[in-house]
Tab-separated table of C-alpha atoms and ligand atoms in Angstrom:
chain	number	residue	atom	x	y	z
A	1	MET	CA	0.000	0.000	0.000
A	2	ALA	CA	1.214	3.526	-0.848
A	3	PRO	CA	2.476	5.550	2.142
A	4	ASP	CA	0.093	8.261	3.320
A	5	PHE	CA	2.104	11.495	2.915
A	6	PRO	CA	1.065	14.665	4.764
A	7	ARG	CA	-1.296	16.859	2.716
A	8	ARG	CA	-2.877	20.189	3.413
A	9	LEU	CA	-6.646	20.802	3.228
A	10	VAL	CA	-8.203	19.827	-0.070
A	11	SER	CA	-8.540	23.035	-2.133
A	12	GLY	CA	-10.721	21.726	-4.954
A	13	ILE	CA	-8.336	23.328	-7.486
A	14	LYS	CA	-7.817	21.172	-10.545
A	15	VAL	CA	-4.450	21.713	-12.219
A	16	ILE	CA	-3.352	20.282	-15.568
A	17	ILE	CA	0.437	20.161	-15.880
A	18	VAL	CA	1.955	19.716	-19.335
A	19	GLY	CA	5.349	17.984	-19.223
A	20	ALA	CA	6.747	15.649	-16.592
A	21	GLY	CA	10.330	16.990	-16.547
A	22	PHE	CA	11.758	18.257	-13.251
A	23	ALA	CA	9.603	21.393	-13.406
A	24	GLY	CA	6.351	19.551	-14.124
A	25	ILE	CA	6.801	16.710	-11.697
A	26	ALA	CA	7.904	19.039	-8.880
A	27	ALA	CA	4.889	21.270	-9.512
A	28	ALA	CA	2.635	18.193	-9.382
A	29	ILE	CA	4.081	17.003	-6.070
A	30	GLU	CA	3.764	20.481	-4.566
A	31	CYS	CA	0.184	20.850	-5.845
A	32	HIS	CA	-0.707	17.504	-4.328
A	33	ARG	CA	1.031	18.390	-1.060
A	34	LYS	CA	-0.917	21.633	-0.867
A	35	GLY	CA	-4.294	19.989	-1.406
A	36	HIS	CA	-4.857	20.657	-5.135
A	37	THR	CA	-5.625	17.958	-7.712
A	38	PRO	CA	-2.847	17.779	-10.326
A	39	LEU	CA	-2.950	15.783	-13.553
A	40	VAL	CA	0.338	15.493	-15.467
A	41	LEU	CA	0.306	14.970	-19.243
A	42	GLU	CA	3.639	13.886	-20.746
A	43	LYS	CA	4.345	13.219	-24.403
A	44	ALA	CA	7.044	10.591	-23.703
A	45	SER	CA	5.507	7.138	-23.836
A	46	ALA	CA	7.158	5.916	-20.609
A	47	ILE	CA	9.505	7.072	-17.846
A	48	GLU	CA	12.435	5.316	-19.569
A	49	GLU	CA	12.273	7.911	-22.341
A	50	ILE	CA	12.987	10.598	-19.752
A	51	THR	CA	15.616	8.740	-17.716
A	52	ARG	CA	17.516	7.412	-20.738
A	53	TYR	CA	18.981	10.819	-21.607
A	54	GLY	CA	21.101	13.217	-19.656
A	55	ASP	CA	24.141	13.040	-17.455
A	56	ILE	CA	25.203	15.255	-14.545
A	57	ILE	CA	22.586	17.613	-13.148
A	58	SER	CA	22.931	19.895	-10.144
A	59	PHE	CA	20.531	21.118	-7.508
A	60	ASP	CA	21.943	23.852	-5.323
A	61	PRO	CA	20.588	24.403	-1.778
A	62	ASN	CA	17.729	26.641	-2.976
A	63	GLY	CA	16.470	23.795	-5.175
A	64	ALA	CA	17.443	20.732	-3.129
A	65	HIS	CA	16.055	22.205	0.090
A	66	ASN	CA	12.539	21.639	-1.298
A	67	PHE	CA	13.162	17.881	-1.592
A	68	GLU	CA	13.510	17.742	2.195
A	69	ARG	CA	9.739	18.294	2.393
A	70	TRP	CA	9.088	15.149	0.315
A	71	PRO	CA	9.539	12.195	2.724
A	72	GLY	CA	12.466	9.929	1.809
A	73	VAL	CA	13.507	11.843	-1.328
A	74	ILE	CA	16.604	13.699	-0.151
A	75	GLU	CA	17.929	10.614	1.654
A	76	ALA	CA	17.573	8.516	-1.520
A	77	MET	CA	19.262	11.237	-3.585
A	78	GLN	CA	22.163	11.600	-1.182
A	79	LYS	CA	22.954	7.897	-1.646
A	80	VAL	CA	23.561	8.297	-5.391
A	81	ALA	CA	24.904	11.873	-5.425
A	82	ARG	CA	28.527	13.000	-5.674
A	83	GLN	CA	30.074	13.149	-2.219
A	84	THR	CA	32.338	16.180	-2.662
A	85	ASN	CA	31.989	19.588	-1.113
A	86	TRP	CA	34.720	21.237	-3.148
A	87	LEU	CA	35.784	22.104	-6.686
A	88	ASP	CA	39.481	21.939	-7.599
A	89	LEU	CA	40.337	24.468	-10.283
A	90	TYR	CA	43.293	24.219	-12.697
A	91	SER	CA	44.511	26.353	-15.578
A	92	TRP	CA	44.195	24.871	-19.068
A	93	LYS	CA	47.925	24.140	-18.898
A	94	GLY	CA	47.254	21.828	-15.953
A	95	GLU	CA	48.584	24.013	-13.102
A	96	PHE	CA	46.591	23.741	-9.884
A	97	VAL	CA	45.087	27.148	-8.997
A	98	THR	CA	42.715	26.803	-6.050
A	99	ARG	CA	40.279	24.576	-4.179
A	100	GLN	CA	36.853	26.156	-3.716
A	101	SER	CA	35.140	24.695	-0.678
A	102	PHE	CA	31.357	24.560	-0.345
A	103	ALA	CA	31.509	23.370	3.286
A	104	GLU	CA	30.233	26.655	4.686
A	105	GLU	CA	27.078	26.399	2.586
A	106	LYS	CA	25.922	23.396	4.584
A	107	THR	CA	23.621	25.534	6.696
A	108	TRP	CA	21.914	26.791	3.502
A	109	GLY	CA	20.649	23.293	2.662
A	110	PRO	CA	21.803	20.178	0.821
A	111	ARG	CA	23.598	20.247	-2.563
A	112	ILE	CA	22.757	17.386	-4.899
A	113	ASN	CA	24.850	16.566	-7.983
A	114	GLY	CA	24.050	13.305	-9.692
A	115	HIS	CA	22.851	11.482	-12.757
A	116	ARG	CA	19.753	13.183	-14.150
A	117	GLY	CA	17.928	9.909	-14.810
A	118	GLU	CA	18.639	8.488	-11.361
A	119	LEU	CA	17.569	11.639	-9.533
A	120	TYR	CA	14.485	11.909	-11.712
A	121	SER	CA	13.498	8.300	-10.929
A	122	ILE	CA	13.600	9.066	-7.195
A	123	ILE	CA	11.270	12.057	-7.581
A	124	HIS	CA	8.999	10.140	-9.931
A	125	LYS	CA	8.706	7.255	-7.436
A	126	HIS	CA	7.708	9.716	-4.734
A	127	ALA	CA	5.095	11.328	-7.001
A	128	VAL	CA	3.575	7.938	-7.804
A	129	GLU	CA	3.559	6.863	-4.145
A	130	ARG	CA	1.727	10.057	-3.241
A	131	GLY	CA	-0.925	9.277	-5.826
A	132	VAL	CA	-0.060	11.983	-8.391
A	133	GLU	CA	-1.646	10.999	-11.696
A	134	ILE	CA	0.835	11.009	-14.598
A	135	ARG	CA	-0.454	10.077	-18.044
A	136	TRP	CA	2.257	9.063	-20.510
A	137	GLY	CA	2.042	9.318	-24.294
A	138	GLN	CA	-0.071	12.506	-24.122
A	139	ARG	CA	1.172	15.141	-26.551
A	140	VAL	CA	-0.550	18.462	-25.905
A	141	THR	CA	-1.181	20.244	-29.199
A	142	ASP	CA	-3.053	23.325	-28.047
A	143	TYR	CA	-3.998	25.446	-25.045
A	144	PHE	CA	-7.102	27.539	-24.416
A	145	GLU	CA	-8.636	29.596	-21.619
A	146	ASP	CA	-11.669	31.720	-20.762
A	147	GLU	CA	-12.700	33.660	-17.655
A	148	ASP	CA	-13.628	30.512	-15.678
A	149	LYS	CA	-11.313	27.768	-16.788
A	150	ALA	CA	-8.339	26.716	-18.904
A	151	GLY	CA	-7.535	23.598	-20.818
A	152	VAL	CA	-5.466	21.713	-23.339
A	153	VAL	CA	-6.050	19.619	-26.428
A	154	VAL	CA	-4.683	16.064	-26.666
A	155	ASP	CA	-5.495	13.854	-29.644
A	156	GLY	CA	-8.177	16.322	-30.682
A	157	GLU	CA	-9.894	16.024	-27.294
A	158	LYS	CA	-10.342	18.980	-24.914
A	159	MET	CA	-9.415	18.603	-21.244
A	160	PHE	CA	-10.410	21.224	-18.653
A	161	ALA	CA	-8.982	22.505	-15.356
A	162	ASP	CA	-8.989	25.600	-13.163
A	163	VAL	CA	-5.437	26.370	-14.243
A	164	VAL	CA	-2.891	24.913	-16.650
A	165	ILE	CA	0.832	24.820	-16.005
A	166	ALA	CA	2.968	24.619	-19.150
A	167	ALA	CA	6.184	22.836	-18.155
A	168	GLU	CA	7.212	21.627	-21.588
A	169	GLY	CA	10.832	22.704	-21.667
A	170	VAL	CA	12.573	25.025	-24.119
A	171	ARG	CA	10.351	24.140	-27.080
A	172	SER	CA	7.117	24.940	-25.251
A	173	ARG	CA	3.924	25.450	-27.245
A	174	GLY	CA	2.437	27.181	-24.228
A	175	ARG	CA	4.752	30.124	-24.903
A	176	LYS	CA	2.730	30.964	-27.997
A	177	ILE	CA	-0.554	31.464	-26.147
A	178	VAL	CA	1.187	33.375	-23.379
A	179	LEU	CA	3.132	35.637	-25.722
A	180	GLY	CA	0.729	35.775	-28.637
A	181	PHE	CA	3.599	34.939	-31.034
A	182	ASP	CA	6.229	32.233	-31.604
A	183	ASP	CA	9.526	33.505	-30.261
A	184	LYS	CA	12.524	32.041	-32.016
A	185	PRO	CA	15.613	30.857	-30.147
A	186	LYS	CA	18.964	32.471	-30.911
A	187	SER	CA	22.418	30.969	-30.896
A	188	SER	CA	24.249	31.695	-27.656
A	189	GLY	CA	27.494	31.223	-29.569
A	190	TYR	CA	28.372	28.297	-27.289
A	191	ALA	CA	27.843	24.552	-27.159
A	192	VAL	CA	28.599	21.822	-24.637
A	193	TYR	CA	30.113	18.387	-25.145
A	194	ARG	CA	28.909	16.033	-22.395
A	195	SER	CA	30.017	12.514	-21.632
A	196	TRP	CA	29.243	9.873	-18.995
A	197	PHE	CA	30.815	6.434	-18.596
A	198	SER	CA	31.972	3.789	-16.129
A	199	GLY	CA	35.014	4.667	-13.983
A	200	ASP	CA	36.389	1.215	-14.942
A	201	ALA	CA	37.403	2.688	-18.299
A	202	ILE	CA	40.150	4.763	-16.626
A	203	LYS	CA	40.873	2.951	-13.367
A	204	ASP	CA	44.054	1.371	-14.800
A	205	ASN	CA	45.191	4.494	-16.658
A	206	ASP	CA	48.237	5.907	-14.799
A	207	MET	CA	47.468	9.480	-15.772
A	208	LEU	CA	43.776	9.329	-14.810
A	209	LYS	CA	43.271	6.669	-12.156
A	210	HIS	CA	43.404	9.187	-9.286
A	211	LEU	CA	40.221	10.741	-10.693
A	212	VAL	CA	38.224	7.603	-9.876
A	213	ASP	CA	39.918	6.850	-6.573
A	214	GLY	CA	36.838	8.061	-4.694
A	215	ASP	CA	34.569	10.923	-5.763
A	216	SER	CA	36.189	13.892	-7.477
A	217	HIS	CA	35.211	17.286	-8.865
A	218	LEU	CA	37.597	19.465	-10.842
A	219	GLY	CA	37.679	22.036	-13.587
A	220	PHE	CA	40.228	23.257	-16.154
A	221	ILE	CA	39.763	26.857	-17.196
A	222	GLY	CA	41.087	28.325	-20.425
A	223	PRO	CA	40.421	30.870	-23.150
A	224	ASP	CA	36.827	30.516	-24.346
A	225	LEU	CA	36.472	27.019	-22.914
A	226	HIS	CA	36.001	25.349	-19.530
A	227	PHE	CA	36.274	21.623	-18.907
A	228	LEU	CA	34.627	20.054	-15.856
A	229	VAL	CA	35.267	16.548	-14.586
A	230	SER	CA	33.658	14.559	-11.816
A	231	SER	CA	33.270	11.043	-10.504
A	232	LEU	CA	30.573	9.587	-8.263
A	233	LYS	CA	29.797	6.451	-6.276
A	234	GLY	CA	33.394	6.133	-5.109
A	235	GLY	CA	34.673	6.462	-8.672
A	236	LYS	CA	32.359	3.870	-10.243
A	237	GLU	CA	30.870	6.488	-12.570
A	238	PHE	CA	32.724	9.251	-14.354
A	239	ASN	CA	31.728	12.243	-16.451
A	240	TRP	CA	33.199	15.232	-18.205
A	241	VAL	CA	31.579	18.235	-19.869
A	242	PHE	CA	33.085	21.164	-21.679
A	243	THR	CA	31.567	24.409	-22.862
A	244	HIS	CA	33.177	25.902	-25.950
A	245	VAL	CA	32.543	28.492	-28.638
A	246	ASP	CA	30.071	27.036	-31.109
A	247	ASP	CA	30.523	27.201	-34.835
A	248	GLY	CA	27.522	24.996	-35.652
A	249	ASN	CA	23.793	25.386	-36.250
A	250	ILE	CA	21.280	26.157	-33.554
A	251	GLU	CA	19.259	23.129	-32.596
A	252	GLU	CA	17.376	22.780	-29.354
A	253	ASP	CA	18.121	19.141	-28.812
A	254	TRP	CA	20.088	17.119	-26.291
A	255	GLN	CA	20.802	14.283	-28.616
A	256	PHE	CA	23.434	15.193	-31.174
A	257	PRO	CA	26.037	12.449	-31.079
A	258	GLY	CA	29.468	13.932	-30.302
A	259	ARG	CA	32.730	12.666	-31.838
A	260	ILE	CA	35.926	12.230	-29.834
A	261	GLU	CA	38.028	13.536	-32.776
A	262	ASP	CA	36.024	16.783	-32.784
A	263	CYS	CA	36.363	17.196	-29.013
A	264	LEU	CA	40.129	16.715	-29.232
A	265	LYS	CA	40.452	19.598	-31.686
A	266	TYR	CA	38.987	21.973	-29.096
A	267	VAL	CA	41.494	20.950	-26.407
A	268	GLU	CA	44.597	20.946	-28.631
A	269	GLY	CA	47.428	22.527	-26.662
A	270	TRP	CA	45.654	21.909	-23.353
A	271	ALA	CA	47.180	19.908	-20.477
A	272	PRO	CA	47.908	16.257	-21.401
A	273	ILE	CA	45.483	15.093	-18.687
A	274	VAL	CA	42.581	16.901	-20.363
A	275	GLN	CA	43.379	15.362	-23.729
A	276	GLU	CA	43.792	11.939	-22.120
A	277	ILE	CA	40.332	12.216	-20.489
A	278	VAL	CA	38.761	12.839	-23.879
A	279	ARG	CA	40.840	10.170	-25.607
A	280	SER	CA	39.906	7.586	-22.952
A	281	THR	CA	36.180	8.018	-23.528
A	282	PRO	CA	34.962	4.540	-24.546
A	283	LYS	CA	33.473	4.239	-28.033
A	284	ASP	CA	30.119	3.152	-26.571
A	285	ALA	CA	30.053	5.939	-23.929
A	286	ARG	CA	27.310	8.510	-23.975
A	287	LEU	CA	28.834	11.539	-25.714
A	288	ILE	CA	26.654	14.357	-26.976
A	289	ASP	CA	27.147	17.767	-28.469
A	290	TYR	CA	24.503	20.121	-27.157
A	291	LYS	CA	24.032	23.548	-28.681
A	292	LEU	CA	23.241	26.133	-26.053
A	293	VAL	CA	20.436	28.356	-27.209
A	294	PHE	CA	19.584	31.728	-25.852
A	295	ARG	CA	16.232	33.444	-25.654
A	296	ASP	CA	15.517	36.990	-24.646
A	297	PRO	CA	13.781	37.107	-21.260
A	298	LEU	CA	10.039	36.712	-21.816
A	299	PRO	CA	7.950	39.808	-21.111
A	300	THR	CA	5.555	37.628	-19.110
A	301	PHE	CA	5.180	34.049	-17.802
A	302	ILE	CA	1.359	34.035	-17.775
A	303	SER	CA	-1.506	34.034	-20.303
A	304	PRO	CA	-3.820	37.002	-20.993
A	305	LYS	CA	-6.639	35.634	-18.774
A	306	SER	CA	-4.191	34.480	-16.080
A	307	ARG	CA	-5.212	30.831	-16.174
A	308	ILE	CA	-2.087	29.433	-17.860
A	309	ALA	CA	1.433	29.771	-16.450
A	310	LEU	CA	4.798	28.873	-17.939
A	311	ILE	CA	7.318	27.291	-15.588
A	312	GLY	CA	10.837	25.827	-15.837
A	313	ASP	CA	12.745	25.989	-19.121
A	314	ALA	CA	9.519	26.916	-20.948
A	315	ALA	CA	9.634	30.230	-19.093
A	316	HIS	CA	13.373	30.742	-18.721
A	317	PRO	CA	16.137	28.556	-20.246
A	318	PHE	CA	19.355	28.708	-18.198
A	319	LEU	CA	23.007	28.425	-19.183
A	320	PRO	CA	24.785	25.523	-17.424
A	321	THR	CA	27.300	27.956	-15.882
A	322	SER	CA	24.511	29.347	-13.687
A	323	ILE	CA	24.068	25.842	-12.132
A	324	GLN	CA	20.490	27.010	-11.539
A	325	GLY	CA	18.286	25.661	-14.370
A	326	ALA	CA	16.969	22.682	-12.470
A	327	SER	CA	16.768	24.477	-9.095
A	328	GLN	CA	14.809	27.407	-10.495
A	329	SER	CA	12.393	25.005	-12.180
A	330	ILE	CA	11.695	23.426	-8.774
A	331	GLU	CA	11.230	26.853	-7.170
A	332	ASP	CA	8.652	27.713	-9.860
A	333	GLY	CA	6.461	24.725	-8.977
A	334	VAL	CA	6.791	25.359	-5.249
A	335	VAL	CA	5.736	28.998	-5.599
A	336	LEU	CA	2.878	28.355	-8.006
A	337	ALA	CA	1.379	25.668	-5.771
A	338	ALA	CA	1.818	27.908	-2.713
A	339	CYS	CA	0.118	30.875	-4.444
A	340	LEU	CA	-2.868	28.678	-5.330
A	341	GLU	CA	-2.984	27.498	-1.728
A	342	MET	CA	-2.973	31.056	-0.379
A	343	ALA	CA	-5.512	32.338	-2.944
A	344	GLY	CA	-8.047	29.497	-2.975
A	345	LYS	CA	-10.102	28.235	-5.921
A	346	GLU	CA	-12.187	31.418	-6.307
A	347	ASN	CA	-9.034	33.494	-6.697
A	348	ALA	CA	-7.016	31.140	-8.905
A	349	THR	CA	-6.256	33.897	-11.442
A	350	LEU	CA	-4.921	36.132	-8.683
A	351	ALA	CA	-2.649	33.242	-7.661
A	352	ILE	CA	-1.267	32.961	-11.201
A	353	LYS	CA	-0.563	36.708	-11.296
A	354	ALA	CA	1.097	36.543	-7.884
A	355	TYR	CA	3.277	33.621	-9.077
A	356	GLU	CA	4.635	35.841	-11.828
A	357	GLU	CA	5.158	38.811	-9.512
A	358	ILE	CA	7.055	36.684	-7.023
A	359	ARG	CA	9.207	34.824	-9.555
A	360	TYR	CA	9.971	37.270	-12.367
A	361	GLU	CA	12.785	39.355	-10.950
A	362	ARG	CA	14.479	36.545	-9.032
A	363	VAL	CA	14.553	34.222	-12.044
A	364	HIS	CA	16.065	36.830	-14.323
A	365	LYS	CA	18.689	37.790	-11.765
A	366	ALA	CA	19.577	34.102	-11.447
A	367	GLN	CA	19.759	33.704	-15.251
A	368	ALA	CA	22.296	36.518	-15.463
A	369	THR	CA	24.719	34.657	-13.156
A	370	GLY	CA	25.330	32.091	-15.929
A	371	VAL	CA	26.779	34.668	-18.298
A	372	LYS	CA	28.840	36.220	-15.495
A	373	THR	CA	30.534	32.943	-14.579
A	374	ARG	CA	31.187	32.004	-18.203
A	375	GLU	CA	32.839	35.360	-18.851
A	376	LYS	CA	34.843	35.139	-15.625
A	377	TRP	CA	36.224	31.748	-16.678
A	378	HIS	CA	36.574	32.142	-20.433
A	379	LYS	CA	38.133	35.599	-20.260
A	380	ALA	CA	40.112	35.028	-17.084
A	381	ASN	CA	42.832	37.528	-16.250
A	382	TRP	CA	45.616	35.110	-15.299
A	383	ASP	CA	47.885	37.804	-13.827
A	384	GLU	CA	45.135	38.719	-11.398
A	385	ILE	CA	44.403	35.056	-10.651
A	386	LYS	CA	48.083	34.481	-9.790
A	387	ARG	CA	47.739	37.188	-7.131
A	388	THR	CA	44.250	36.177	-5.937
A	389	PRO	CA	43.353	32.617	-6.988
A	390	GLU	CA	39.887	32.994	-5.392
A	391	ALA	CA	38.992	35.385	-8.196
A	392	ILE	CA	38.249	32.306	-10.285
A	393	HIS	CA	35.857	30.746	-7.767
A	394	LEU	CA	32.232	30.241	-8.709
A	395	THR	CA	30.221	33.113	-7.306
A	396	ARG	CA	28.082	31.674	-4.518
A	397	GLU	CA	25.672	34.294	-3.218
A	398	ALA	CA	23.353	33.921	-0.249
A	399	TRP	CA	20.413	35.763	-1.887
A	400	LEU	CA	20.306	33.017	-4.494
A	401	LEU	CA	21.327	29.884	-2.633
A	402	ASN	CA	20.203	30.426	0.963
A	403	PHE	CA	16.593	30.758	-0.039
A	404	ASP	CA	13.399	28.943	0.880
A	405	ALA	CA	10.898	29.517	-1.952
A	406	GLU	CA	7.892	28.252	0.001
A	407	LYS	CA	8.613	30.323	3.097
A	408	ASP	CA	9.296	33.429	1.011
A	409	CYS	CA	6.017	32.972	-0.870
A	410	HIS	CA	3.995	32.444	2.307
A	411	GLU	CA	5.534	35.610	3.770
A	412	ARG	CA	5.036	37.794	0.689
A	413	TYR	CA	1.808	36.505	-0.797
A	414	ASP	CA	-0.661	38.791	1.021
A	415	GLU	CA	1.259	41.941	0.212
A	416	VAL	CA	1.766	40.929	-3.428
A	417	ALA	CA	-1.944	40.039	-3.767
A	418	ARG	CA	-2.984	43.374	-2.225
A	419	GLY	CA	-0.691	45.193	-4.649
A	420	LEU	CA	-2.173	43.335	-7.622
A	421	GLN	CA	-5.722	44.064	-6.491
A	422	ALA	CA	-4.824	47.717	-6.128
A	423	GLY	CA	-3.422	47.714	-9.665
A	424	ARG	CA	0.222	47.921	-8.605
A	425	ALA	CA	1.595	45.118	-10.778
A	426	ARG	CA	5.152	44.852	-12.046
A	427	LEU	CA	3.938	44.650	-15.662
B	1	FAD	C1	16.367	14.746	-22.596
B	1	FAD	C2	16.912	15.832	-21.695
B	1	FAD	C3	18.176	15.649	-21.106
B	1	FAD	C4	18.679	16.641	-20.272
B	1	FAD	N1	19.894	16.430	-19.681
B	1	FAD	C5	20.401	17.357	-18.838
B	1	FAD	C6	21.631	17.130	-18.187
B	1	FAD	O1	22.279	16.112	-18.370
B	1	FAD	N2	22.104	18.089	-17.345
B	1	FAD	C7	21.421	19.252	-17.114
B	1	FAD	O2	21.883	20.092	-16.325
B	1	FAD	N3	20.231	19.485	-17.704
B	1	FAD	C8	19.702	18.568	-18.563
B	1	FAD	N4	18.503	18.800	-19.174
B	1	FAD	C9	17.803	20.071	-18.904
B	1	FAD	C10	17.193	20.070	-17.542
B	1	FAD	O3	16.539	18.873	-17.263
B	1	FAD	C11	16.245	21.248	-17.498
B	1	FAD	O4	16.968	22.414	-17.829
B	1	FAD	C12	15.657	21.530	-16.125
B	1	FAD	O5	15.563	20.375	-15.363
B	1	FAD	C13	14.287	22.178	-16.258
B	1	FAD	O6	13.382	21.186	-16.653
B	1	FAD	P1	11.967	21.403	-17.320
B	1	FAD	O7	11.066	20.412	-16.660
B	1	FAD	O8	11.574	22.811	-17.349
B	1	FAD	O9	12.201	20.988	-18.841
B	1	FAD	P2	12.513	19.573	-19.474
B	1	FAD	O10	13.435	18.804	-18.631
B	1	FAD	O11	12.914	19.859	-20.866
B	1	FAD	O12	11.107	18.795	-19.473
B	1	FAD	C14	10.035	19.113	-20.335
B	1	FAD	C15	9.124	17.900	-20.469
B	1	FAD	O13	7.949	18.261	-21.208
B	1	FAD	C16	7.638	17.249	-22.144
B	1	FAD	N5	6.869	17.855	-23.258
B	1	FAD	C17	7.332	18.738	-24.176
B	1	FAD	N6	6.360	19.102	-25.030
B	1	FAD	C18	5.251	18.446	-24.629
B	1	FAD	C19	3.909	18.423	-25.120
B	1	FAD	N7	3.538	19.134	-26.187
B	1	FAD	N8	3.020	17.632	-24.474
B	1	FAD	C20	3.363	16.913	-23.392
B	1	FAD	N9	4.636	16.889	-22.897
B	1	FAD	C21	5.560	17.653	-23.498
B	1	FAD	C22	9.009	16.727	-22.550
B	1	FAD	O14	8.924	15.415	-23.094
B	1	FAD	C23	9.771	16.761	-21.230
B	1	FAD	O15	9.644	15.571	-20.494
B	1	FAD	C24	17.940	17.842	-20.025
B	1	FAD	C25	16.662	18.010	-20.628
B	1	FAD	C26	16.147	17.021	-21.449
B	1	FAD	C27	14.770	17.201	-22.069
């Protein structure tokens, strides 16, 4: 029998959520926890289609902290997550520069870095045990809304709810109804090669074996490129990713096969260890070339009648250097569910407006950190770094990371709602 997880009073609010990625599934769990009735529609035919892809994904304390409210989830994640609380940084020539410790952030909440599919499976299991309804193989083709309700179209059939959450990732169709036009992605000018394979492939390699002697986390920083390496589960699993200037086409897809020969060209002249990592990637390893797209910040996250809200990558794609994409998508779901809880069914549209008011500025400030870190690394001033190695550390700011989205929403909701009712909206 499924465990009986704590739930707040039943609100009677029916919520359709489109997309069962991290944003959608987190929103569903939070809606269920707060007494609403979520229904998730996902176009993938089964969970395996979601867990099959992806490699390392990171939840910083502001994201991971929310998992602590879902019984058993954080404990299960910690078992499969990387057990490091530092990042060792090297120059592209292989000289050690500095160790950045994250130990002091412990009081801000847990940090979870692990395999996307594994972490997703843990959240999905929790959602199912709670009784969240997820329907697979449901491709939403259209959205609609009027004063009283909103809905979606699947296989030509209309489905209705009080509100609809569009959590369909970067290629969201929901954006069109919210914006009134199709906004086209732009090239960010960068792409990422990402690889994941068994630590066994390098455990006998004299130059690399120390990297899988326990968990590790290190980065090599050079002109217009940064190369990150980590191992998990005591070195049993290993991955590397590098962001580089992109000379290819823009495609919003995670599944371009990457080629070792192409990767090696980018790291020509780099430290032998970096080249050896790439060269040692097994032929059957997962290696992809992912083009990073950029979109201008959306003018709004919500539809004209305030019954449809964009969340996660559908609302705001993040650069990997922000390390915030997944965490912000969790915060979105937490805040939206909390706004609906505070507003009640009769005021569902006020809740959707409040969600946008509460999220808009924070999300865009967080997005900007990705560009800042990339510039800091790719255009590093090595004379300055020689004098102050910490200048190359990731910026870790309390406003962003030491943050409880649910608490903040509960504290601010009344004031934000009063402002909206008095016509003092941000937009
Ligand atoms: C295959 C894949 C692999 C990824 N791998 C990594 C990784 O290794 N590391 C990393 O940091 N980030 C990765 N990401 C991105 C990361 O998961 C997201 O940036 C972040 O978690 C925010 O998630 P999201 O739920 O907003 O979007 P997504 O994770 O993109 O989820 C959107 C979901 O909506 C579904 N969907 C889309 N259109 C429809 C429709 N019309 N009807 C119904 N369902 C629909 C999609 O199938 C998908 O499951 C990956 C994303 C994808 C899709």
